[in-house]
């Protein structure tokens, strides 16, 4: 009962006018009977019949004192004509001046089968800070034409939920008693007092809002037309007042809009039809392959002045530098630097010689001892206080590194990077908030540069280790020396680093006891190191501390059979390289076909990590982190003489221009069989039309894993023919 009353109170608090506006003032103008869909979509779980979103920007407490129009036409290069309508306006109440953002979201979805019902019976969206629902309506259109209006009793609000950047209220609309063929329809109008209203795009499942790691200001928005399921009609409508400085870029062949304008505002409506669903599309980049509208609020430092002797790009870079340094100055640290005495107090640093050794030791201390927390409202503190409590937020962590570099007299630069899978930044008008990762680079003793990605809440990185999403990513170098200009770079390991995983297995097979014992040496390099480092290091630490290791919990381990780990150690760790040794034993993996013929599953000795290929219909191109090779060399050593009976069956080759899989087998001597398995990608780019080749690659690999190695202990002598 208390839960029921709490829900009603929350609804009254957050949706004070919902009943009056939804049921009395808002009326659905769309047909109140079921709509038909093409037969080609009947195999889908659900289909969006239409998705209409309208975004309106209004300016409160402003009036236009003078307006003049040049009468220019709308063009692709300048679709909103904002630069061609000079407006002079004055503020009526400066202390109350503000912007209002409205988003209207109207959708209708047909559920086709039980899976579709499960997906949409509970439909949720988020309310972020400074947002409120001002109009709402939802209904179910049954297959027989009956209408079921959704009242507020079927809406649940969970407040104070958290994502990586802020709290929000989660709104769930319950569509009950759905049946195949029913349609759900929902209209929501949200008012926001700042740009966060644009975060609500109902339900824009493809929208990725990459923001500064510690800031919730001026986010970037890509308004996509597609959704996770097919869309028959997708519409985006944008209304702007002509004196706004917002930028809208039409990307990837967005069609010409239908334009309506008057003396003070302009409305552009864009429409696309018959769009396929973008369900998974692993390693796809939405903003590279899909049409979208990029919204970008002008982000300029208040003290920045463009210089005529600089190019437009140089002016933009210098503006970004000033915005970055302003954010950086918000850290809770005081100007007090670390002293050499404070650095030397750290036990990891005491035994390190020279400045680079101390830097590396201090980095290990941060990775293994410090906890990353969200920024609070504490008073400014000197660096040493964070080190004592061993807790720090991302902003202050970056500043700790800066203090460390300056104390040790190491040349360094700031670097701001954009996750590669967020797509390239808008080169026409790039802004600071398009870059979602802040890191550092410093000059090593040999004059080259090393990247340093600060630890976050989930992962830590070795010096010169690059997170997978930032390999090949666009970045801007912001030199610590203001006399040195900023510049673009692309983050990469460099040509000298190869991406591979090599596994050497010496397998002893005791026929009498039915025991297989494996001694394994494994080497990882480049992205293979980054991808698997954490799990290997965790396994080694667990073994060292006497904790049981269940290999089935590790995604890198795929052999069949119940194994007992006997040893697990790190042989060498020099990022981006890792070498490990481990050994294990398994029982009862030897099958007996007759008195002298036996079999062992090939899967016992082949365990590659495969590329994700779960989609049957691929829409986006495939952008892997790297081209790589994964190789396993297995030497199977028996304790008695054997004969390899099906050697030719275990020779498999699958080769395409983008990928390959090879299995080879041979008998080296009377007691040893050699197996070699290679799985690789020749290019980190695979077009959508070639995606099926990756599926066939995994099929070839699984086919090989399902084979059995057949051998005999005594070769049968054929009868003599007369």
XYZ file of C-alpha atoms in Angstrom, residues 15-716:
702
model
C 3.309 15.476 -13.591
C 0.990 18.009 -11.979
C -0.889 18.784 -15.146
C -0.638 15.421 -16.875
C -4.241 14.330 -16.439
C -5.748 17.611 -17.548
C -3.387 18.119 -20.465
C -3.218 14.493 -21.592
C -6.809 13.404 -21.389
C -8.599 16.726 -21.831
C -6.376 19.048 -23.846
C -4.297 16.755 -26.027
C -6.007 14.739 -28.751
C -4.322 12.235 -31.024
C -4.707 13.353 -34.617
C -3.397 10.101 -36.075
C -5.800 7.370 -37.215
C -7.423 5.406 -34.395
C -7.402 2.130 -36.327
C -4.499 -0.337 -36.855
C -2.108 0.477 -39.688
C -0.739 -2.064 -42.174
C 2.931 -2.878 -42.630
C 4.709 -4.431 -45.640
C 4.790 -8.240 -45.734
C 8.604 -8.082 -45.770
C 8.547 -6.843 -42.153
C 6.227 -9.476 -40.715
C 9.226 -11.490 -39.474
C 10.341 -8.598 -37.250
C 9.463 -8.462 -33.538
C 8.122 -4.922 -33.864
C 8.081 -2.038 -36.332
C 7.968 1.713 -35.725
C 5.152 3.003 -37.930
C 6.234 6.599 -37.457
C 8.629 8.483 -35.223
C 8.189 12.265 -35.133
C 10.391 14.535 -33.064
C 10.125 18.302 -32.884
C 12.753 20.513 -31.216
C 12.070 24.162 -30.497
C 14.432 26.754 -29.053
C 12.907 29.820 -27.412
C 14.498 32.823 -25.744
C 12.889 34.124 -22.563
C 12.912 37.828 -21.569
C 14.232 39.010 -24.929
C 12.646 41.241 -27.534
C 13.698 42.202 -31.038
C 14.349 45.920 -31.355
C 15.343 45.821 -35.008
C 15.080 43.132 -37.656
C 16.179 43.117 -41.289
C 16.061 40.302 -43.826
C 18.236 39.889 -46.892
C 15.666 37.637 -48.514
C 18.195 34.857 -49.077
C 17.157 31.358 -50.016
C 17.831 28.216 -47.962
C 20.726 26.140 -49.237
C 22.404 22.859 -48.336
C 25.492 24.664 -47.103
C 23.414 26.950 -44.891
C 20.079 25.151 -44.432
C 18.736 27.461 -41.746
C 19.920 30.716 -43.272
C 20.986 31.938 -39.836
C 24.064 33.753 -41.081
C 22.008 35.664 -43.621
C 19.564 37.291 -41.198
C 21.323 39.938 -39.074
C 19.313 40.735 -35.963
C 19.893 43.297 -33.244
C 18.099 42.489 -29.992
C 18.109 43.716 -26.433
C 17.607 42.008 -23.091
C 14.549 43.099 -21.152
C 15.592 41.515 -17.847
C 19.202 40.591 -17.842
C 19.115 38.829 -14.469
C 16.314 36.528 -15.641
C 17.427 35.981 -19.208
C 17.405 32.356 -20.257
C 16.686 29.847 -22.970
C 13.837 27.354 -23.135
C 14.086 24.128 -25.121
C 11.021 22.107 -26.036
C 11.056 18.588 -27.399
C 7.934 16.857 -28.697
C 8.203 13.157 -29.295
C 5.453 11.179 -30.963
C 5.752 7.496 -31.827
C 3.577 4.624 -32.905
C 4.850 1.047 -32.789
C 3.258 -2.188 -33.974
C 4.215 -5.280 -31.955
C 4.194 -8.311 -34.209
C 4.984 -11.279 -31.957
C 5.595 -12.244 -28.341
C 9.180 -10.963 -28.415
C 7.907 -7.569 -29.507
C 5.384 -7.580 -26.671
C 8.151 -8.300 -24.155
C 10.297 -5.508 -25.605
C 7.623 -2.802 -25.415
C 5.240 -3.713 -22.597
C 7.369 -1.541 -20.289
C 8.488 1.582 -22.115
C 10.886 3.955 -20.400
C 12.499 7.340 -20.924
C 14.512 9.717 -18.757
C 13.919 13.131 -17.235
C 17.178 14.941 -16.634
C 17.793 17.941 -14.361
C 15.939 21.110 -15.423
C 13.357 19.111 -17.394
C 9.640 18.704 -16.854
C 6.806 17.010 -18.746
C 4.240 19.574 -19.852
C 2.082 17.348 -22.038
C 1.599 13.595 -22.270
C -0.675 11.042 -23.919
C -0.441 7.307 -24.627
C -2.763 4.593 -25.846
C -3.023 1.039 -27.148
C -4.802 0.454 -30.463
C -6.079 -3.129 -30.481
C -6.333 -5.208 -33.640
C -10.143 -4.956 -33.508
C -9.966 -1.140 -33.399
C -10.704 -0.733 -29.676
C -8.703 1.995 -27.895
C -7.134 1.582 -24.452
C -6.025 4.947 -23.056
C -3.136 4.811 -20.590
C -3.845 6.753 -17.398
C -1.332 7.918 -14.812
C -1.827 4.777 -12.694
C 0.182 2.893 -15.299
C 3.146 5.275 -15.155
C 5.932 4.677 -12.655
C 8.648 7.214 -11.867
C 11.888 6.159 -10.190
C 13.778 9.199 -9.018
C 17.478 9.815 -8.366
C 18.816 7.251 -10.804
C 22.411 7.827 -11.918
C 24.409 7.594 -15.089
C 28.058 8.537 -15.562
C 27.347 12.260 -15.413
C 24.297 13.132 -13.359
C 21.123 11.966 -11.684
C 17.834 11.563 -13.549
C 14.298 10.327 -13.032
C 13.308 7.229 -14.959
C 9.740 7.248 -16.323
C 8.179 3.878 -17.199
C 4.912 3.626 -19.133
C 3.285 0.211 -18.746
C 1.435 -1.086 -21.804
C -0.464 -4.051 -20.362
C -2.371 -6.907 -22.020
C -0.670 -6.450 -25.383
C -1.380 -8.984 -28.118
C 0.391 -9.602 -31.459
C -0.732 -6.975 -33.955
C -1.532 -4.325 -31.329
C -0.079 -0.841 -31.656
C 1.217 1.412 -28.906
C 1.253 5.169 -29.386
C 2.881 7.750 -27.159
C 3.226 11.530 -27.187
C 5.467 13.429 -24.758
C 6.312 17.121 -24.649
C 9.195 18.123 -22.415
C 10.326 21.578 -21.393
C 13.935 22.207 -20.437
C 15.568 25.319 -19.082
C 18.853 24.531 -20.826
C 20.394 22.264 -23.432
C 19.628 19.110 -21.475
C 16.184 19.050 -23.096
C 17.905 17.950 -26.271
C 19.240 14.898 -24.433
C 15.704 13.591 -24.421
C 15.066 12.136 -27.842
C 12.292 9.611 -27.426
C 13.511 6.959 -27.886
C 16.697 7.792 -29.801
C 18.527 4.550 -29.075
C 21.313 5.399 -31.511
C 22.087 8.794 -29.982
C 25.511 8.917 -28.348
C 26.155 11.984 -26.240
C 29.890 12.163 -25.727
C 30.776 14.846 -23.226
C 33.754 16.045 -21.282
C 34.732 13.501 -18.591
C 33.786 15.760 -15.689
C 31.419 18.306 -17.188
C 27.713 18.306 -17.897
C 27.705 21.502 -19.919
C 26.995 22.010 -23.608
C 26.677 18.372 -24.700
C 26.862 17.467 -28.366
C 23.866 15.981 -30.161
C 23.525 13.807 -33.193
C 19.870 13.413 -34.128
C 19.547 10.093 -35.967
C 16.589 9.029 -38.079
C 17.156 5.276 -37.609
C 16.269 3.162 -34.598
C 17.015 -0.342 -33.332
C 13.970 -1.702 -35.144
C 12.710 -0.827 -38.650
C 11.093 2.609 -39.075
C 8.529 3.237 -41.808
C 8.583 7.018 -41.385
C 11.073 9.094 -39.381
C 10.673 12.856 -39.073
C 12.745 15.525 -37.332
C 11.451 19.080 -37.097
C 13.570 21.955 -35.761
C 12.333 25.458 -34.975
C 14.853 28.212 -34.277
C 14.604 31.917 -33.629
C 16.795 33.743 -36.098
C 19.035 35.422 -33.563
C 20.238 32.133 -32.059
C 23.805 30.992 -32.584
C 23.161 27.268 -32.749
C 24.680 25.269 -35.599
C 22.972 22.408 -37.427
C 24.978 20.314 -39.858
C 23.308 17.876 -42.256
C 25.501 14.794 -42.425
C 25.498 11.737 -44.713
C 22.911 12.725 -47.299
C 20.121 14.097 -45.139
C 17.427 15.187 -47.626
C 16.476 18.806 -48.246
C 14.024 20.019 -45.595
C 10.601 21.501 -45.979
C 11.090 25.099 -44.789
C 8.639 27.492 -43.142
C 9.802 30.889 -41.905
C 8.531 34.233 -40.748
C 10.086 37.440 -39.455
C 11.427 35.913 -36.250
C 11.763 32.152 -36.675
C 12.405 29.367 -39.117
C 11.225 25.759 -39.129
C 12.851 22.935 -41.067
C 11.285 19.486 -41.273
C 13.335 16.502 -42.471
C 11.828 13.142 -43.351
C 13.188 9.706 -44.253
C 11.162 6.562 -44.939
C 11.586 2.771 -44.843
C 14.690 2.634 -42.664
C 16.163 -0.724 -41.565
C 16.685 -1.485 -37.889
C 20.170 -1.037 -36.422
C 20.014 -3.711 -33.740
C 23.603 -4.646 -32.883
C 26.017 -3.878 -35.718
C 29.107 -4.547 -33.594
C 32.079 -2.326 -34.411
C 29.819 -0.049 -36.438
C 30.039 3.742 -36.326
C 26.605 5.317 -36.606
C 27.832 8.805 -37.438
C 29.955 7.540 -40.329
C 27.337 5.472 -42.145
C 23.926 6.821 -41.123
C 22.258 10.147 -42.003
C 21.834 12.488 -39.051
C 21.554 16.135 -38.027
C 24.381 17.400 -35.874
C 23.446 20.045 -33.325
C 26.227 22.157 -31.897
C 25.759 25.073 -29.544
C 28.418 27.731 -30.053
C 31.082 27.096 -27.451
C 33.405 30.066 -27.157
C 35.538 31.303 -24.307
C 34.369 34.687 -23.036
C 37.866 36.180 -23.273
C 38.773 34.677 -26.617
C 39.399 36.960 -29.575
C 39.988 35.642 -33.074
C 43.282 36.744 -34.605
C 43.439 37.709 -38.258
C 46.887 36.181 -38.740
C 45.566 32.768 -37.786
C 43.555 30.486 -40.052
C 39.981 29.643 -39.032
C 41.156 26.250 -37.795
C 43.950 27.789 -35.721
C 41.471 30.190 -34.145
C 39.200 27.279 -33.282
C 42.092 25.358 -31.742
C 43.156 28.306 -29.611
C 39.566 28.772 -28.442
C 39.500 25.104 -27.460
C 42.757 25.589 -25.550
C 41.234 28.414 -23.492
C 38.041 26.433 -22.771
C 40.076 23.412 -21.748
C 42.349 25.401 -19.422
C 39.300 27.058 -17.855
C 37.776 23.644 -17.095
C 41.108 22.402 -15.863
C 41.321 25.309 -13.424
C 38.109 24.134 -11.719
C 39.993 21.290 -10.064
C 39.937 21.235 -6.266
C 43.719 21.306 -6.057
C 45.531 24.373 -4.890
C 48.539 25.667 -6.777
C 50.855 23.815 -4.386
C 52.971 21.312 -6.272
C 54.237 17.997 -5.030
C 57.608 18.295 -3.389
C 60.410 15.813 -3.992
C 60.156 14.904 -0.316
C 56.464 13.996 -0.689
C 57.188 11.927 -3.799
C 60.009 10.046 -2.074
C 57.706 9.163 0.837
C 55.860 6.813 -1.507
C 57.305 3.313 -0.969
C 56.974 2.444 -4.656
C 59.065 5.471 -5.548
C 61.794 5.208 -2.935
C 63.789 2.540 -4.742
C 63.352 4.033 -8.218
C 66.286 5.812 -9.776
C 66.158 8.911 -11.953
C 63.078 10.879 -12.892
C 61.513 8.483 -15.408
C 61.772 5.595 -12.968
C 60.058 7.689 -10.320
C 57.361 8.703 -12.792
C 56.638 5.085 -13.688
C 56.636 4.032 -10.027
C 54.223 6.818 -9.120
C 51.969 5.815 -12.034
C 51.883 2.246 -10.674
C 50.928 3.622 -7.257
C 47.984 5.525 -8.761
C 46.860 2.502 -10.810
C 46.977 0.012 -7.947
C 46.365 2.105 -4.820
C 44.159 5.070 -5.747
C 40.369 4.902 -6.031
C 38.569 7.057 -8.618
C 35.445 8.824 -7.321
C 33.081 11.384 -8.782
C 33.984 15.022 -8.164
C 32.567 16.496 -4.981
C 32.204 19.976 -3.544
C 35.164 19.839 -1.199
C 37.336 22.812 -0.467
C 40.543 23.097 -2.499
C 43.236 20.803 -1.128
C 46.923 20.323 -1.812
C 47.887 17.293 -3.859
C 49.294 15.408 -0.898
C 45.854 15.238 0.764
C 44.445 13.177 -2.112
C 47.420 10.855 -1.895
C 46.865 10.300 1.821
C 43.220 9.279 1.519
C 43.935 7.463 -1.791
C 40.768 8.805 -3.429
C 40.586 11.319 -6.241
C 38.202 12.489 -8.951
C 39.186 12.559 -12.661
C 39.905 16.303 -12.759
C 42.235 16.298 -9.810
C 43.890 13.092 -10.976
C 44.907 14.862 -14.172
C 46.259 17.729 -12.138
C 48.209 15.349 -9.881
C 50.001 14.085 -12.983
C 50.712 17.673 -14.047
C 52.216 18.419 -10.626
C 54.267 15.246 -10.922
C 55.605 16.155 -14.380
C 56.504 19.656 -13.254
C 58.148 18.425 -10.070
C 60.280 15.916 -11.996
C 60.970 18.434 -14.775
C 59.431 16.256 -17.517
C 58.154 17.952 -20.693
C 54.447 17.211 -21.177
C 51.379 18.180 -23.230
C 47.654 17.818 -22.721
C 45.769 15.730 -25.277
C 41.997 15.714 -25.807
C 40.696 12.781 -27.835
C 37.426 11.581 -29.302
C 36.420 7.932 -29.092
C 36.777 6.438 -32.556
C 33.369 4.791 -32.337
C 31.742 8.178 -31.726
C 32.708 9.045 -35.289
C 34.927 11.897 -36.446
C 34.438 15.375 -34.942
C 32.543 17.929 -36.998
C 35.490 19.442 -38.845
C 33.393 22.352 -40.107
C 32.841 23.639 -36.589
C 34.544 21.444 -33.995
C 34.144 22.298 -30.314
C 35.700 21.200 -27.038
C 32.690 19.123 -26.019
C 33.156 16.886 -29.083
C 36.196 15.369 -27.369
C 35.363 12.971 -24.563
C 38.754 11.884 -23.200
C 41.485 13.943 -21.566
C 44.969 12.456 -21.329
C 48.623 13.443 -21.318
C 51.699 12.730 -23.318
C 55.276 13.314 -22.212
C 58.700 13.278 -23.770
C 60.747 10.191 -22.859
C 64.497 10.011 -22.353
C 65.051 9.114 -26.033
C 63.016 12.122 -27.255
C 59.923 10.186 -28.349
C 56.473 10.726 -26.855
C 54.620 8.338 -24.538
C 50.855 8.500 -23.968
C 49.458 8.385 -20.442
C 45.751 7.616 -20.115
C 44.685 8.346 -16.505
C 42.876 5.632 -14.603
C 39.066 5.717 -14.557
C 36.427 4.018 -12.396
C 36.606 0.758 -14.351
C 40.049 0.409 -15.929
C 43.628 1.434 -15.516
C 46.211 1.742 -18.266
C 49.925 1.223 -18.393
C 52.134 3.963 -19.811
C 51.855 3.875 -23.615
C 48.806 1.622 -23.473
C 45.931 2.878 -25.628
C 42.283 1.978 -24.838
C 40.663 0.110 -27.706
C 38.195 2.879 -28.564
C 40.997 5.405 -28.976
C 43.265 3.502 -31.366
C 43.171 5.554 -34.554
C 41.147 8.265 -32.787
C 41.269 11.957 -33.666
C 42.902 14.114 -30.992
C 44.194 17.624 -30.346
C 47.517 18.285 -28.633
C 47.356 21.253 -26.257
C 50.956 22.098 -25.358
C 51.656 23.133 -21.779
C 53.806 25.889 -23.284
C 51.368 28.559 -24.489
C 53.857 29.744 -27.098
C 53.498 26.422 -28.941
C 50.341 26.172 -31.113
C 47.807 23.360 -30.774
C 47.660 20.723 -33.489
C 45.700 17.681 -34.639
C 47.121 14.177 -34.236
C 45.839 10.636 -34.613
C 46.489 8.306 -31.683
C 48.152 5.043 -32.682
C 50.663 2.546 -31.379
C 52.917 3.129 -34.353
C 54.132 0.878 -37.148
C 56.627 -0.874 -34.888
C 53.868 -2.430 -32.746
C 52.154 -5.508 -34.154
C 48.834 -6.785 -32.894
C 48.957 -10.504 -32.188
C 48.360 -13.302 -29.717
C 50.663 -16.339 -29.821
C 50.076 -19.424 -27.723
C 52.652 -22.217 -27.444
C 51.239 -25.417 -25.892
C 53.211 -28.489 -24.854
C 50.594 -31.123 -24.078
C 51.521 -34.375 -22.328
C 48.936 -37.137 -22.803
C 49.010 -40.104 -20.433
C 47.030 -42.862 -22.142
C 46.990 -45.195 -19.152
C 45.649 -42.591 -16.703
C 43.506 -40.665 -19.191
C 45.133 -37.386 -18.140
C 46.058 -34.442 -20.339
C 48.616 -32.016 -18.908
C 49.245 -28.664 -20.615
C 52.185 -26.279 -20.286
C 51.322 -22.986 -21.996
C 53.330 -19.895 -22.853
C 51.228 -17.040 -24.199
C 52.375 -13.706 -25.661
C 50.114 -10.741 -26.396
C 50.997 -7.535 -28.221
C 49.267 -4.258 -29.060
C 45.489 -4.369 -28.950
C 45.534 -8.037 -27.936
C 47.437 -6.911 -24.826
C 44.906 -4.185 -24.021
C 41.920 -6.413 -24.703
C 42.973 -9.214 -22.344
C 45.471 -7.708 -19.889
C 43.054 -7.181 -16.996
C 41.791 -10.772 -16.938
C 45.252 -12.305 -17.168
C 46.612 -10.097 -14.395
C 43.600 -10.911 -12.220
C 44.087 -14.646 -12.786
C 47.793 -14.401 -11.896
C 47.050 -12.430 -8.722
C 44.321 -14.902 -7.711
C 46.685 -17.840 -8.123
C 49.420 -16.030 -6.191
C 47.000 -15.422 -3.310
C 45.787 -19.027 -3.277
C 42.356 -18.223 -4.689
C 40.749 -20.911 -6.866
C 40.661 -19.958 -10.545
C 37.613 -21.083 -12.493
C 38.714 -20.729 -16.102
C 35.140 -20.895 -17.345
C 34.675 -17.365 -15.964
C 37.280 -15.970 -18.356
C 36.211 -15.023 -21.870
C 39.716 -15.810 -23.198
C 39.506 -19.456 -22.151
C 37.384 -21.732 -24.295
C 38.779 -25.269 -24.073
C 36.451 -28.090 -23.209
C 36.936 -30.368 -20.232
C 37.247 -29.842 -16.492
C 40.692 -28.347 -15.876
C 42.774 -27.926 -12.757
C 45.144 -24.936 -12.725
C 48.579 -25.834 -11.373
C 50.479 -22.627 -12.117
C 49.733 -19.128 -13.432
C 52.445 -16.463 -13.546
C 53.297 -13.272 -15.418
C 56.584 -13.842 -17.222
C 57.039 -10.256 -18.447
C 54.962 -7.086 -18.618
C 56.227 -4.306 -20.861
C 53.265 -2.463 -22.398
C 52.019 -3.067 -24.954
C 53.467 -6.582 -24.504
C 52.560 -9.317 -22.035
C 53.939 -12.829 -21.621
C 52.382 -15.377 -19.272
C 52.961 -19.004 -18.255
C 50.331 -21.336 -16.948
C 49.771 -25.061 -16.664
C 46.693 -27.182 -16.135
C 45.473 -30.784 -16.203
C 42.268 -32.432 -17.394
C 40.837 -35.934 -16.954
C 38.656 -38.161 -19.114
C 39.027 -36.180 -22.341
C 40.248 -39.249 -24.276
C 37.458 -41.120 -26.046
C 37.780 -44.786 -26.930
C 36.452 -45.888 -30.323
C 37.684 -49.512 -30.086
C 40.455 -51.445 -28.338
C 43.241 -49.610 -30.189
C 41.623 -46.451 -31.594
C 41.019 -43.283 -29.612
C 39.831 -39.705 -30.146
C 40.381 -36.329 -28.512
C 38.294 -33.213 -29.339
C 40.308 -30.662 -31.305
C 38.549 -28.003 -29.195
C 40.821 -29.020 -26.293
C 43.721 -27.362 -28.088
C 42.053 -24.503 -30.044
C 40.589 -21.501 -28.214
C 40.649 -18.300 -30.258
C 38.662 -15.206 -29.361
C 36.412 -14.628 -32.334
C 34.988 -11.453 -33.858
C 31.337 -10.722 -32.968
C 29.115 -11.643 -35.929
C 25.638 -12.047 -34.463
C 23.773 -9.940 -37.045
C 22.151 -11.664 -39.995
C 21.510 -8.337 -41.725
C 24.383 -5.868 -41.621
C 23.696 -2.183 -42.269
C 26.853 -0.477 -41.005
C 30.416 -1.053 -42.134
C 32.628 -2.984 -39.713
C 35.455 -1.016 -38.066
C 37.586 -3.352 -35.960
C 40.175 -1.925 -33.582
C 43.019 -3.422 -35.605
C 44.157 -6.033 -38.045
C 45.474 -8.933 -35.993
C 46.690 -12.518 -35.991
C 45.946 -15.110 -33.297
C 48.055 -18.244 -33.498
C 48.189 -21.472 -31.474
C 50.988 -24.028 -31.810
C 50.201 -27.277 -29.986
C 52.644 -30.167 -29.536
C 50.765 -33.267 -28.347
C 53.243 -35.643 -26.732
C 51.948 -39.157 -25.952
C 53.513 -41.573 -23.455
C 53.475 -44.374 -26.036
C 53.754 -44.800 -29.760
C 50.718 -43.704 -31.767
C 49.583 -43.358 -35.369
C 47.691 -40.260 -36.519
C 44.695 -41.706 -38.413
C 42.833 -38.640 -39.789
C 45.634 -36.214 -40.525
C 44.047 -34.915 -43.752
C 40.736 -34.120 -42.029
C 42.578 -31.705 -39.771
C 43.924 -29.586 -42.606
C 41.445 -26.744 -43.095
C 41.907 -23.451 -44.943
C 39.492 -20.518 -45.171
C 40.917 -17.477 -46.965
C 39.278 -14.185 -47.977
C 40.717 -10.797 -48.836
C 39.675 -9.476 -45.408
C 40.174 -12.453 -43.093
C 41.544 -15.984 -42.773
C 41.428 -19.180 -40.728
C 43.898 -22.045 -41.094
C 44.216 -25.382 -39.333
C 47.205 -27.582 -40.050
C 48.265 -30.928 -38.600
C 51.186 -33.323 -38.908
C 52.852 -36.203 -37.067
C 56.405 -35.256 -36.080
C 57.521 -38.626 -34.694
C 56.135 -41.812 -33.168
C 54.858 -40.006 -30.060
C 54.211 -36.399 -31.149
C 51.443 -34.708 -33.147
C 51.653 -31.042 -34.131
C 48.552 -28.811 -34.522
C 48.626 -25.204 -35.689
C 45.580 -22.926 -35.712
C 45.565 -19.342 -37.065
C 42.663 -16.880 -36.890
C 43.096 -13.363 -38.224
C 41.810 -10.171 -39.770
C 43.770 -8.634 -42.649
C 42.165 -5.203 -42.452
C 40.486 -3.265 -39.647
C 37.801 -2.154 -42.125
C 35.226 -4.549 -43.567
C 32.398 -3.120 -45.652
C 28.815 -4.088 -44.865
C 28.594 -6.038 -48.123
C 31.644 -8.101 -47.073
C 30.332 -8.707 -43.558
C 29.123 -12.183 -44.503
C 32.777 -13.164 -44.968
C 33.311 -12.627 -41.251
C 30.363 -14.890 -40.494
C 31.873 -17.556 -42.731
C 35.205 -17.069 -40.959
C 33.623 -17.944 -37.622
C 31.749 -20.846 -39.176
C 35.024 -22.265 -40.538
C 36.616 -21.907 -37.118
C 33.706 -23.616 -35.325
C 33.724 -26.413 -37.898
C 37.379 -27.080 -37.100
C 36.748 -27.016 -33.359
C 34.077 -29.683 -33.748
C 36.535 -32.123 -35.328
C 38.155 -34.969 -33.423
C 41.782 -36.022 -33.521
C 41.759 -39.795 -34.136
C 44.788 -41.961 -33.431
C 45.617 -45.606 -32.787
C 48.162 -47.205 -30.512
C 48.721 -50.215 -32.804
C 48.385 -49.983 -36.579
C 46.319 -52.849 -37.990
